[in-house]
Short mmCIF file of C-alpha atoms and ligand atoms in Angstrom, two decimals:
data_model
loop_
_atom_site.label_atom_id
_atom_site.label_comp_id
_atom_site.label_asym_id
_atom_site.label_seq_id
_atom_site.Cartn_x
_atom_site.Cartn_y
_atom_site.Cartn_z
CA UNK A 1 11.45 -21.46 -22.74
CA UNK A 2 8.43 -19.12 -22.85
CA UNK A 3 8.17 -15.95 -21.04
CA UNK A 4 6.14 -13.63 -19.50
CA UNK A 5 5.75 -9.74 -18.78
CA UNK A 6 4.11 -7.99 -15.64
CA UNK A 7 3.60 -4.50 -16.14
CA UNK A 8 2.41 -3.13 -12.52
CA UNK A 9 1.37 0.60 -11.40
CA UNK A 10 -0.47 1.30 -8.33
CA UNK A 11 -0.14 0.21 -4.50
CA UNK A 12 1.49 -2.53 -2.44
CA UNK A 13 -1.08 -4.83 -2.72
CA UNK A 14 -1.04 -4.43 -6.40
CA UNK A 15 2.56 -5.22 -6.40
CA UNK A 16 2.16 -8.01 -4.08
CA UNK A 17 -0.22 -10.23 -6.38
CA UNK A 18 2.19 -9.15 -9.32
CA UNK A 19 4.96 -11.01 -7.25
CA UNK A 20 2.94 -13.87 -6.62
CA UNK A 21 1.81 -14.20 -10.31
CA UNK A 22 5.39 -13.86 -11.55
CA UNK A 23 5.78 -17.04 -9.24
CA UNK A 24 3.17 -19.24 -10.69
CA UNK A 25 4.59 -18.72 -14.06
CA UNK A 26 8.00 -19.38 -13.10
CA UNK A 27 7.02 -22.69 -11.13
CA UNK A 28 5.24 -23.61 -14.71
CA UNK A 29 8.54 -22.34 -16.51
CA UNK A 30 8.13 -19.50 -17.73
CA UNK A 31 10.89 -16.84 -17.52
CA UNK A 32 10.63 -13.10 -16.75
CA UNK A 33 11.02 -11.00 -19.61
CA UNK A 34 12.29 -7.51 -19.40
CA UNK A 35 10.02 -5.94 -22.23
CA UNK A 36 6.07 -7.19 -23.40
CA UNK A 37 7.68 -7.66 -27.11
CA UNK A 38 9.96 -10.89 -26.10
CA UNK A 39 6.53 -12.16 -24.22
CA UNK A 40 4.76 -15.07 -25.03
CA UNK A 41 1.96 -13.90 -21.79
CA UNK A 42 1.58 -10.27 -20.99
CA UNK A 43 -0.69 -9.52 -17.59
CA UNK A 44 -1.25 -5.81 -16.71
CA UNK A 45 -2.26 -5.21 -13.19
CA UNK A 46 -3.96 -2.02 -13.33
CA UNK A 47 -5.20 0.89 -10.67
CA UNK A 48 -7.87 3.09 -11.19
CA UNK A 49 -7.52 5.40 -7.89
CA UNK A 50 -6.76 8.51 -9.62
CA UNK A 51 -7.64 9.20 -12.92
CA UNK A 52 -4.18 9.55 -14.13
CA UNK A 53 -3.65 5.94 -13.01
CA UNK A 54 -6.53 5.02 -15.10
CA UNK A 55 -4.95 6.93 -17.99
CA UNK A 56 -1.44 5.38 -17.76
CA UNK A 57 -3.54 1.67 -18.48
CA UNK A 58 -5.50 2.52 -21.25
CA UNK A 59 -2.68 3.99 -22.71
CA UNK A 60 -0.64 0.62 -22.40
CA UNK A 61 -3.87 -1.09 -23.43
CA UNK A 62 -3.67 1.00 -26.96
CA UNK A 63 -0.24 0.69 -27.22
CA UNK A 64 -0.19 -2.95 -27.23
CA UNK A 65 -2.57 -3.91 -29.91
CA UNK A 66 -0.08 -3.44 -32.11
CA UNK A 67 1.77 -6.10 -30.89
CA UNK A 68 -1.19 -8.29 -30.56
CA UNK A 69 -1.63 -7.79 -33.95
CA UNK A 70 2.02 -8.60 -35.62
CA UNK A 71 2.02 -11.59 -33.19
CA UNK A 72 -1.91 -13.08 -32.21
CA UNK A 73 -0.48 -15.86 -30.59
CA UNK A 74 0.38 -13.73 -27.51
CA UNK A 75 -1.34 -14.30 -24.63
CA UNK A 76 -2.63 -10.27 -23.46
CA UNK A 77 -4.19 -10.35 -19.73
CA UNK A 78 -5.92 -7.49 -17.83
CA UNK A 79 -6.10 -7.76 -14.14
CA UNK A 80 -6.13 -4.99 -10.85
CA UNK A 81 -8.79 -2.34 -10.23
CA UNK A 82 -9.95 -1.46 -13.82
CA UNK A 83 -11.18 -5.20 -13.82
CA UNK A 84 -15.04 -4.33 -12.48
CA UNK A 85 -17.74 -6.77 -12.82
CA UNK A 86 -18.65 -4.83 -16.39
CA UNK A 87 -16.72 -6.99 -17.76
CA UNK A 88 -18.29 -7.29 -20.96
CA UNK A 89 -17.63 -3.41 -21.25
CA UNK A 90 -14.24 -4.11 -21.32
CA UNK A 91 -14.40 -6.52 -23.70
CA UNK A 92 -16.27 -4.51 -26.05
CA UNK A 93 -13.64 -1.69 -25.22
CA UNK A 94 -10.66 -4.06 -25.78
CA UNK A 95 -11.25 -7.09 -28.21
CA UNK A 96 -7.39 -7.43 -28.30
CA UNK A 97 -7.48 -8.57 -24.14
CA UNK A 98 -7.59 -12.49 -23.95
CA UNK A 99 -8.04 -12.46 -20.39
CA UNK A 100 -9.53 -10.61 -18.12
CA UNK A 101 -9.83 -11.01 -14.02
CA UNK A 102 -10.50 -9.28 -11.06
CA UNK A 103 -8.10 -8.32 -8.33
CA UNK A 104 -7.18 -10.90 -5.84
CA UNK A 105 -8.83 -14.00 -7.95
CA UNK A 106 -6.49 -16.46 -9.09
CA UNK A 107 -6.53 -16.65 -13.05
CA UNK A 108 -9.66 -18.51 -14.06
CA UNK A 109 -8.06 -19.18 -17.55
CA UNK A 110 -4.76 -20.59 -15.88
CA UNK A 111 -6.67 -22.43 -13.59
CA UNK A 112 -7.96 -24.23 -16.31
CA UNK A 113 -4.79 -25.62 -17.50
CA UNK A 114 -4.59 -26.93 -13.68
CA UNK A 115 -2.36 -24.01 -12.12
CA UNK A 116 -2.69 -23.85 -8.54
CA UNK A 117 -2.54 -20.51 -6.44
CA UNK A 118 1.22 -20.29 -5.35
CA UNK A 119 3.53 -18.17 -2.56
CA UNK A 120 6.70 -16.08 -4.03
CA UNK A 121 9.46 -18.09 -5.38
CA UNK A 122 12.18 -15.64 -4.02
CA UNK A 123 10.53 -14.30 -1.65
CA UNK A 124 12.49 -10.40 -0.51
CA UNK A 125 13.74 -10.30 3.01
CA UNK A 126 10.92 -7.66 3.41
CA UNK A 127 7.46 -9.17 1.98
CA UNK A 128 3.67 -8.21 1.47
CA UNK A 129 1.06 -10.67 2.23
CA UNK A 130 -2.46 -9.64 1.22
CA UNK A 131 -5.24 -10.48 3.92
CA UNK A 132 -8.23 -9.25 2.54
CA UNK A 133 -9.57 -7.55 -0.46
CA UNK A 134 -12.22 -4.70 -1.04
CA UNK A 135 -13.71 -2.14 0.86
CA UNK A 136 -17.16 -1.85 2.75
CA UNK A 137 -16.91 1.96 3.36
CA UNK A 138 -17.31 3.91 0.36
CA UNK A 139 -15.58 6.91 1.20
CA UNK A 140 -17.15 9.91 -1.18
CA UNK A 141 -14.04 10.30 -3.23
CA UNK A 142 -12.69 6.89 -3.53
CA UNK A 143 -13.19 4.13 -6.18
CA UNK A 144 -11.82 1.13 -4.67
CA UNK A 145 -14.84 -0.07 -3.54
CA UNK A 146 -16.79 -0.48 -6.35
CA UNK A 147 -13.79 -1.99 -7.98
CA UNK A 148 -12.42 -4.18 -5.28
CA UNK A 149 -15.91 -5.15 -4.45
CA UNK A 150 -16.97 -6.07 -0.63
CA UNK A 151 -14.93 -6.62 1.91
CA UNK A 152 -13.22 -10.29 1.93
CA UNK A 153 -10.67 -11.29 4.69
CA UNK A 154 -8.25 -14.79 4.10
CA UNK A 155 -8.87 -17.33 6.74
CA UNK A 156 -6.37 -16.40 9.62
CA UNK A 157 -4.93 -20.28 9.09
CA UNK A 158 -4.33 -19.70 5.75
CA UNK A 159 -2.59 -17.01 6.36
CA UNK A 160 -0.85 -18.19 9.03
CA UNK A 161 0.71 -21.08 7.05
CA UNK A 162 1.59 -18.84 4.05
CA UNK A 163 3.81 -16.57 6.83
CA UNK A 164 5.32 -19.92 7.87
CA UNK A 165 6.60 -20.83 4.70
CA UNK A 166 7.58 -17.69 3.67
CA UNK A 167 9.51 -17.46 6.72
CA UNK A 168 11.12 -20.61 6.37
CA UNK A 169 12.37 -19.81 2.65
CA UNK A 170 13.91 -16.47 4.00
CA UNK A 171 11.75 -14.05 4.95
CA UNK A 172 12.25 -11.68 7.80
CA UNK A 173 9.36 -9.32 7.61
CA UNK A 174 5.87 -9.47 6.87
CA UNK A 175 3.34 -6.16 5.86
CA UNK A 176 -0.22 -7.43 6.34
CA UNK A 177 -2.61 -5.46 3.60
CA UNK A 178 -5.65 -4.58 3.04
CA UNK A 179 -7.57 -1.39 2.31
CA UNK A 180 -9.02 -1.73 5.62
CA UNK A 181 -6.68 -3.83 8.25
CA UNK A 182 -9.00 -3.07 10.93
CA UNK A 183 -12.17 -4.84 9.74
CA UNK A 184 -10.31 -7.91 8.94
CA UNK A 185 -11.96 -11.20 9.76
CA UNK A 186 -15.62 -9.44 10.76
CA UNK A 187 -16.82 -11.58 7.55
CA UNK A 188 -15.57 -14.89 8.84
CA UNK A 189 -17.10 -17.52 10.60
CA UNK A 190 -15.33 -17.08 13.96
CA UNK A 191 -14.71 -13.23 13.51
CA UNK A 192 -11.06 -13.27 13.98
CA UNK A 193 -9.37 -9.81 14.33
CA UNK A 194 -6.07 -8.30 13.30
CA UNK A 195 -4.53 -8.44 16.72
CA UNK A 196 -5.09 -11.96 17.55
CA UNK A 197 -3.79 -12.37 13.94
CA UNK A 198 -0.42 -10.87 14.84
CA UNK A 199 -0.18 -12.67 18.02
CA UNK A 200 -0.41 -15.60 15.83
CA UNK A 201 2.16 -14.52 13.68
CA UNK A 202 4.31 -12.90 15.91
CA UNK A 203 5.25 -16.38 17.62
CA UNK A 204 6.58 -17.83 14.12
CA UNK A 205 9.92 -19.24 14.12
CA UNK A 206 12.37 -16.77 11.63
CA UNK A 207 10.32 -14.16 11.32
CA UNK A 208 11.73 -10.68 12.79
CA UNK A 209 9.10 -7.65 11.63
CA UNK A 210 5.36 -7.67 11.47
CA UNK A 211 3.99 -4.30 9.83
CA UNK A 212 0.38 -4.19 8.87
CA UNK A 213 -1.29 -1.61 6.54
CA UNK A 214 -3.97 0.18 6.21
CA UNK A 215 -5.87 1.10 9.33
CA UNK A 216 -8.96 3.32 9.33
CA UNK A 217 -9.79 5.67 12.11
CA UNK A 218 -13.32 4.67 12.82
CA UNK A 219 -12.87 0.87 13.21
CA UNK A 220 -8.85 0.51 14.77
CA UNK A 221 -9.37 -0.58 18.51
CA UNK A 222 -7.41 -0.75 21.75
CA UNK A 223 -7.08 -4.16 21.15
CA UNK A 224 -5.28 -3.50 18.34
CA UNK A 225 -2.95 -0.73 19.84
CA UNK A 226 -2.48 -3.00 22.66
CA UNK A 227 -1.10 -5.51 20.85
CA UNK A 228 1.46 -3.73 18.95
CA UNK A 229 2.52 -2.20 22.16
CA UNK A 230 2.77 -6.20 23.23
CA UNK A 231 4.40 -7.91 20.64
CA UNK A 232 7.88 -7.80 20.44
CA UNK A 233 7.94 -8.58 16.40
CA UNK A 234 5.29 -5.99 15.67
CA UNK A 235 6.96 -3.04 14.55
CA UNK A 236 6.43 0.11 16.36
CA UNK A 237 4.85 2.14 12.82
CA UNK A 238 0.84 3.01 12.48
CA UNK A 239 0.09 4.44 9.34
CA UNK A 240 -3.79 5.84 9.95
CA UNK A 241 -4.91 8.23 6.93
CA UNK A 242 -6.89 10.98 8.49
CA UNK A 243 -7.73 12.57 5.32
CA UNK A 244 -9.02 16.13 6.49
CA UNK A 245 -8.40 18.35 9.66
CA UNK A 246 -11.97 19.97 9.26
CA UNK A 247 -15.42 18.02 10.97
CA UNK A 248 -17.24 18.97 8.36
CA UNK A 249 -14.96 18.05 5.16
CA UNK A 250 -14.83 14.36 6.84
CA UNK A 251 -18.58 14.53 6.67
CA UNK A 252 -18.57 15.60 3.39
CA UNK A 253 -16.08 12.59 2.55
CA UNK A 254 -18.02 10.24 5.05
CA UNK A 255 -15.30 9.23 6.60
CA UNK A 256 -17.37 8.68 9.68
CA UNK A 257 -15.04 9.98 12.49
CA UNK A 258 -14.20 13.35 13.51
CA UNK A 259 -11.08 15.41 14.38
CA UNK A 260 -11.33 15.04 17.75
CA UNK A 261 -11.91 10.97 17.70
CA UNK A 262 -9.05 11.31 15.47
CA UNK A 263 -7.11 13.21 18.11
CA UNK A 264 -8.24 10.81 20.90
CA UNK A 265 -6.83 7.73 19.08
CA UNK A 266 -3.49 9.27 18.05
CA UNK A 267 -2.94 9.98 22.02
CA UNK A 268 -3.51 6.55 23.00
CA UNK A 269 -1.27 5.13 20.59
CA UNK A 270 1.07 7.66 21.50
CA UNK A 271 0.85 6.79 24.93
CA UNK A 272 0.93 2.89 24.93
CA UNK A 273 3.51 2.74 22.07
CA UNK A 274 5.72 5.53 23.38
CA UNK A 275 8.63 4.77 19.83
CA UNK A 276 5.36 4.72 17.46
CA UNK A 277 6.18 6.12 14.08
CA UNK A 278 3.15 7.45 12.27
CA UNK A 279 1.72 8.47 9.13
CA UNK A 280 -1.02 9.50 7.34
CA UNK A 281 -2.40 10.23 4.12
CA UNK A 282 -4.59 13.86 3.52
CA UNK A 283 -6.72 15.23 0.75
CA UNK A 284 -6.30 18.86 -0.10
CA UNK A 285 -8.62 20.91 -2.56
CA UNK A 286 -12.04 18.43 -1.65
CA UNK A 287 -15.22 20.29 -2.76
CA UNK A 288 -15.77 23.26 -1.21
CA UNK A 289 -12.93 23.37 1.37
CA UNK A 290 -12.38 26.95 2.33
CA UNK A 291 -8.89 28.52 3.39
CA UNK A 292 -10.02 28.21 7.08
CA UNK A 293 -10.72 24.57 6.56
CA UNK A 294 -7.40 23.95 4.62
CA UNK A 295 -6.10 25.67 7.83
CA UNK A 296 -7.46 22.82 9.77
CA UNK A 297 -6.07 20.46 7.86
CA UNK A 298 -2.32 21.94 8.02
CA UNK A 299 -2.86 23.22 12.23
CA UNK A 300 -3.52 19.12 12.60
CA UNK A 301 -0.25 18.29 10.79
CA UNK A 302 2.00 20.81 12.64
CA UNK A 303 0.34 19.67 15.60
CA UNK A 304 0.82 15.91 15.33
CA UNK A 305 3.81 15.87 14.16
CA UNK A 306 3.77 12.42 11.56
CA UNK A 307 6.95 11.04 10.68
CA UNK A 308 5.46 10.34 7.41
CA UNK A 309 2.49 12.25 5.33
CA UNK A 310 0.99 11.72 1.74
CA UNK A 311 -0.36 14.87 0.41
CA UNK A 312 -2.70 14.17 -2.17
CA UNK A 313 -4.86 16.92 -4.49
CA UNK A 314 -8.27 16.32 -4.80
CA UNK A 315 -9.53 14.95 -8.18
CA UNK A 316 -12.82 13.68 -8.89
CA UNK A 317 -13.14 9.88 -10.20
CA UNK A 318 -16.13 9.09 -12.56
CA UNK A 319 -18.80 6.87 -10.18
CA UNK A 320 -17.78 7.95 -6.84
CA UNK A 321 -20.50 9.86 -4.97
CA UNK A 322 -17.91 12.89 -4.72
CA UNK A 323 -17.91 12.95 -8.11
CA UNK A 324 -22.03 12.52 -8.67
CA UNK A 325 -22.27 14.85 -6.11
CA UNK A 326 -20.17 17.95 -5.90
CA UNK A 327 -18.69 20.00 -8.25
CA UNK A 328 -14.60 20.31 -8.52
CA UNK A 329 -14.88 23.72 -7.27
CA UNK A 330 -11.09 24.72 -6.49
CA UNK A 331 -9.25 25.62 -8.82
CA UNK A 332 -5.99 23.66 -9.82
CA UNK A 333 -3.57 26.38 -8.92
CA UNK A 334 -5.33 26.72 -5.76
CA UNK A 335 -5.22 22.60 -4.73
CA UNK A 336 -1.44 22.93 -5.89
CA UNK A 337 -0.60 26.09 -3.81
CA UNK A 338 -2.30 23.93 -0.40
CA UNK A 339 -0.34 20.72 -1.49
CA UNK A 340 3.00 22.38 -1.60
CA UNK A 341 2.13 24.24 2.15
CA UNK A 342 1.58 20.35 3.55
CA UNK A 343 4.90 19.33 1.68
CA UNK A 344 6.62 21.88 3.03
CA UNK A 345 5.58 21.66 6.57
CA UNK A 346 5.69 17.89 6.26
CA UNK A 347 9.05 18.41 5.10
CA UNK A 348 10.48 20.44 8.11
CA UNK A 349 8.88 18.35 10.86
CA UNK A 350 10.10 15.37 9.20
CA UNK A 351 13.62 16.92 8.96
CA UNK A 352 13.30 17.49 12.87
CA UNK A 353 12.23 13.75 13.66
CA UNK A 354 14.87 12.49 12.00
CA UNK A 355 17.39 14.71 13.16
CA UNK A 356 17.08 13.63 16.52
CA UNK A 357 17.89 10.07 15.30
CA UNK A 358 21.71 11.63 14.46
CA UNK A 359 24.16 9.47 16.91
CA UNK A 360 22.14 6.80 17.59
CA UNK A 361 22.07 3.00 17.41
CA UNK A 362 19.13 1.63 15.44
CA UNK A 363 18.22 -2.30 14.01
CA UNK A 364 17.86 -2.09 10.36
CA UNK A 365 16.77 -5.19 8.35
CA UNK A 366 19.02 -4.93 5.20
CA UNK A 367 16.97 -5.56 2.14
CA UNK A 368 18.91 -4.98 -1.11
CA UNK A 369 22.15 -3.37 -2.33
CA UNK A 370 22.00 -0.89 -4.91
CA UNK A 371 24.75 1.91 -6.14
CA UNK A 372 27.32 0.07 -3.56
CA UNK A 373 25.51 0.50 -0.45
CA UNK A 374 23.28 -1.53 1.54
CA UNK A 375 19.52 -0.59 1.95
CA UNK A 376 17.61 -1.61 4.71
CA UNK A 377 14.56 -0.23 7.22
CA UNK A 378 14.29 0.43 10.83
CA UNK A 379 11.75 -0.76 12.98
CA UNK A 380 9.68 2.54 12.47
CA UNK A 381 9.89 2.07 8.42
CA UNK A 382 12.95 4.33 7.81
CA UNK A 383 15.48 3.95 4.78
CA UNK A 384 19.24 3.84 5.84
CA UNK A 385 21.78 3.42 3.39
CA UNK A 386 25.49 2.21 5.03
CA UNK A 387 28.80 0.51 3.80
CA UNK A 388 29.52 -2.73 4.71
CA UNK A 389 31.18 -6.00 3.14
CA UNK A 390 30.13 -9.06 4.44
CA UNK A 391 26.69 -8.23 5.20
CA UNK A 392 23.74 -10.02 2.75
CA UNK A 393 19.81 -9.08 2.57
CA UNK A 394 18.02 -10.52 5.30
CA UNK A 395 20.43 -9.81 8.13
CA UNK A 396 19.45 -8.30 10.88
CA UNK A 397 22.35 -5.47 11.43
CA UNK A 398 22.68 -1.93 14.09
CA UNK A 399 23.46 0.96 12.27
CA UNK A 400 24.84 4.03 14.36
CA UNK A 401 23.31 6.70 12.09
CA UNK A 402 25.60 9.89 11.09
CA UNK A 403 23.64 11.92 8.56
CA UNK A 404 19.83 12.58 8.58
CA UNK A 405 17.13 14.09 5.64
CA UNK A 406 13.73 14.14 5.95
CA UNK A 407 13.55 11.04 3.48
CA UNK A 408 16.24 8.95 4.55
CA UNK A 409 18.96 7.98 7.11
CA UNK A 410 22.94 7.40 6.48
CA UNK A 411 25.13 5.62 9.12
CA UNK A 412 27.64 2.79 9.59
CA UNK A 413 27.77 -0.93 11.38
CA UNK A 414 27.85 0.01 14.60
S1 LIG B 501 -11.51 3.15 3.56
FE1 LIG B 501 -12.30 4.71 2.15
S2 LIG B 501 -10.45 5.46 1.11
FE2 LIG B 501 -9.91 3.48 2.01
S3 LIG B 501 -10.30 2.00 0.38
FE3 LIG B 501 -12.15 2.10 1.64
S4 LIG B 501 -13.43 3.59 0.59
FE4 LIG B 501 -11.36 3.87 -0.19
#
């Protein structure tokens, strides 16, 4: 039986069209192997978002020629965000790739020999579904863009019938992706929208969660908070990135909003979806952020209050406008010293929120069992580990919860 290897870094939606890959070759029967050397087809789905991500791929690029070499008849692939349309680049750069495709595109070369585009075999009790691909903002610092390409939302009927099926082979919750959730459908035909999307989805038959990821500030509407607040399977979690706390850093990062539209938006969802759990994503050390601007940044944090934050230090990718533009003026030590100040703080307020979940009763979706415990999520996207014995993933189970951290929650079947 041949096999084949999937060697994935980078985010969900990377892992996501991993998943579904590993499915096409097992419906063609193919087996997964747990190392590229017992391979007959190796696929690397790459990211490019930070430099070091970029590094980590060409470094497995180098280190498989030599297995390309002992054994030519392997089949070496090259897919995710380092696939650009300079494609012939990367061929020049790596004559030992057989195949390269972008993100998102189903395999021209296994297309060929008649493979159709396919849904998880096993699908998880908790599953990604990508809805649309690229990005039309082109956000100073970020690469995705001009890797991803333009914006390209799924048909909301294709989508729909993918959440069917998934549901009816098992699947209890559903994260809708894309690097912008908020524009989806404003390329289609009828202009569909994410929130009649989830009403769509929220009335099919098995399915318990809906979670969708990511929004972005400047285009997430009412509508949208509205129908969270509405539907009963859409999960009570908004993860909006606001990137800086200071007017003018946005600017600098063209993030097109400002602080206080920021502000504005995280009331209203506060106040239609009273449970909400939040999070964001900032950037610390961005050219030419002073102290008092870093100050911003960390007053917002303390003041908001996420459950969840992703602190990230500023570094510049090669063809972004940040990095055409400005020069990587703060120094390392500096960036490192503001990261740890948003860990920490993160850190506390996160070890308050979850504190106050001590003694109570919440629905976790159990998901997988590792080091003899169960692991599951809450409706706000928290980890709880508990004992139990004749539980199984997919259930649906309350969980009184009796010790708290700022990462995760203990408890026991309640
Ligand atoms: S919204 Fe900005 S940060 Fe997010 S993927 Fe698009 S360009 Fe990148």
């Amino acid at each position: 039986m041949p096999h084949y290897y999937i060697w994935t870094i980078g985010c969900q939606m990377n892992k996501a069209e991993s998943e579904r890959l590993g499915s096409l070759f097992e419906q063609h029967g193919y087996q997964a192997a747990t190392t590229a050397e017992q391979a007959d087809v190796i696929v690397l789905n790459s990211c490019v978002v930070r430099q070091s991500a970029e590094n980590r791929v060409i470094n497995k690029l180098h280190s498989l020629k030599p297995l390309k070499k002992l054994h030519p008849g392997i089949t070496l692939a090259l897919t995710g965000c380092l696939v650009d349309s300079q494609i012939d680049e990367l061929k020049r750069n790596y004559p030992h790739v057989d195949h390269f495709f972008k993100p998102g595109e189903h395999p021209a070369w296994l297309e060929t020999a008649g493979w159709q585009q396919t849904l998880p075999r096993h699908p998880s009790p908790a599953a990604f579904v990508p809805i649309m691909q690229g990005c039309n903002n082109f956000c100073a610092y970020c690469i995705v863009p001009y890797r991803r390409g333009r914006e390209m939302s799924r048909p909301l009927a294709e989508i729909s019938s993918e959440v069917r099926e998934m549901a009816l082979s098992g699947t209890r919750e559903i994260t809708l992706l894309g690097q912008n959730v908020d524009s989806y459908g404003q390329d289609l035909p009828d202009r569909p929208d994410l929130a009649g999307l989830l009403g769509e989805l929220n009335a099919v038959e098995g399915l318990a969660r809906l979670r969708f990821l990511t929004n972005h500030p400047k285009d997430m509407s009412t509508r949208l908070i509205e129908a969270v607040a509405r539907l009963d399977k859409v999960c009570e979690q908004i993860y909006l990135p606001v990137q800086a706390g200071s007017n003018d850093i946005l600017n600098l990062m063209r993030r097109g909003y400002t602080v206080e539209h920021y502000r504005q938006l995280i009331s209203e969802i506060r106040h239609k979806i009273p449970q909400v759990a939040l999070s964001t994503d900032v950037i610390v050390g961005f050219p030419t952020e002073s102290e008092a601007q870093f100050r911003q940044t960390f007053d917002l944090l303390s003041e908001m209050r996420f459950d969840t934050v992703h602190v990230a230090a500023y570094s510049p990718r090669p063809g972004t406008l940040a990095a055409r533009k400005f020069e990587d003026d703060i120094p390392t030590a500096e960036k490192k010293r503001r990261l740890n100040m948003i860990e920490q703080i993160q850190e506390k307020i996160a070890t308050e929120i979850n504190a106050r979940l001590l003694g109570k009763t919440v629905e976790v979706l159990i998901e997988t069992r590792k080091k003899g415990k169960w692991q599951g999520r809450t409706r706000s996207n928290k980890l709880v580990f508990f004992s139990g014995r004749d539980n199984h993933p997919g259930q649906l189970v309350n969980i009184r919860i009796e010790q708290t951290s700022p990462w995760s929650l203990q408890g026991s079947l309640n």
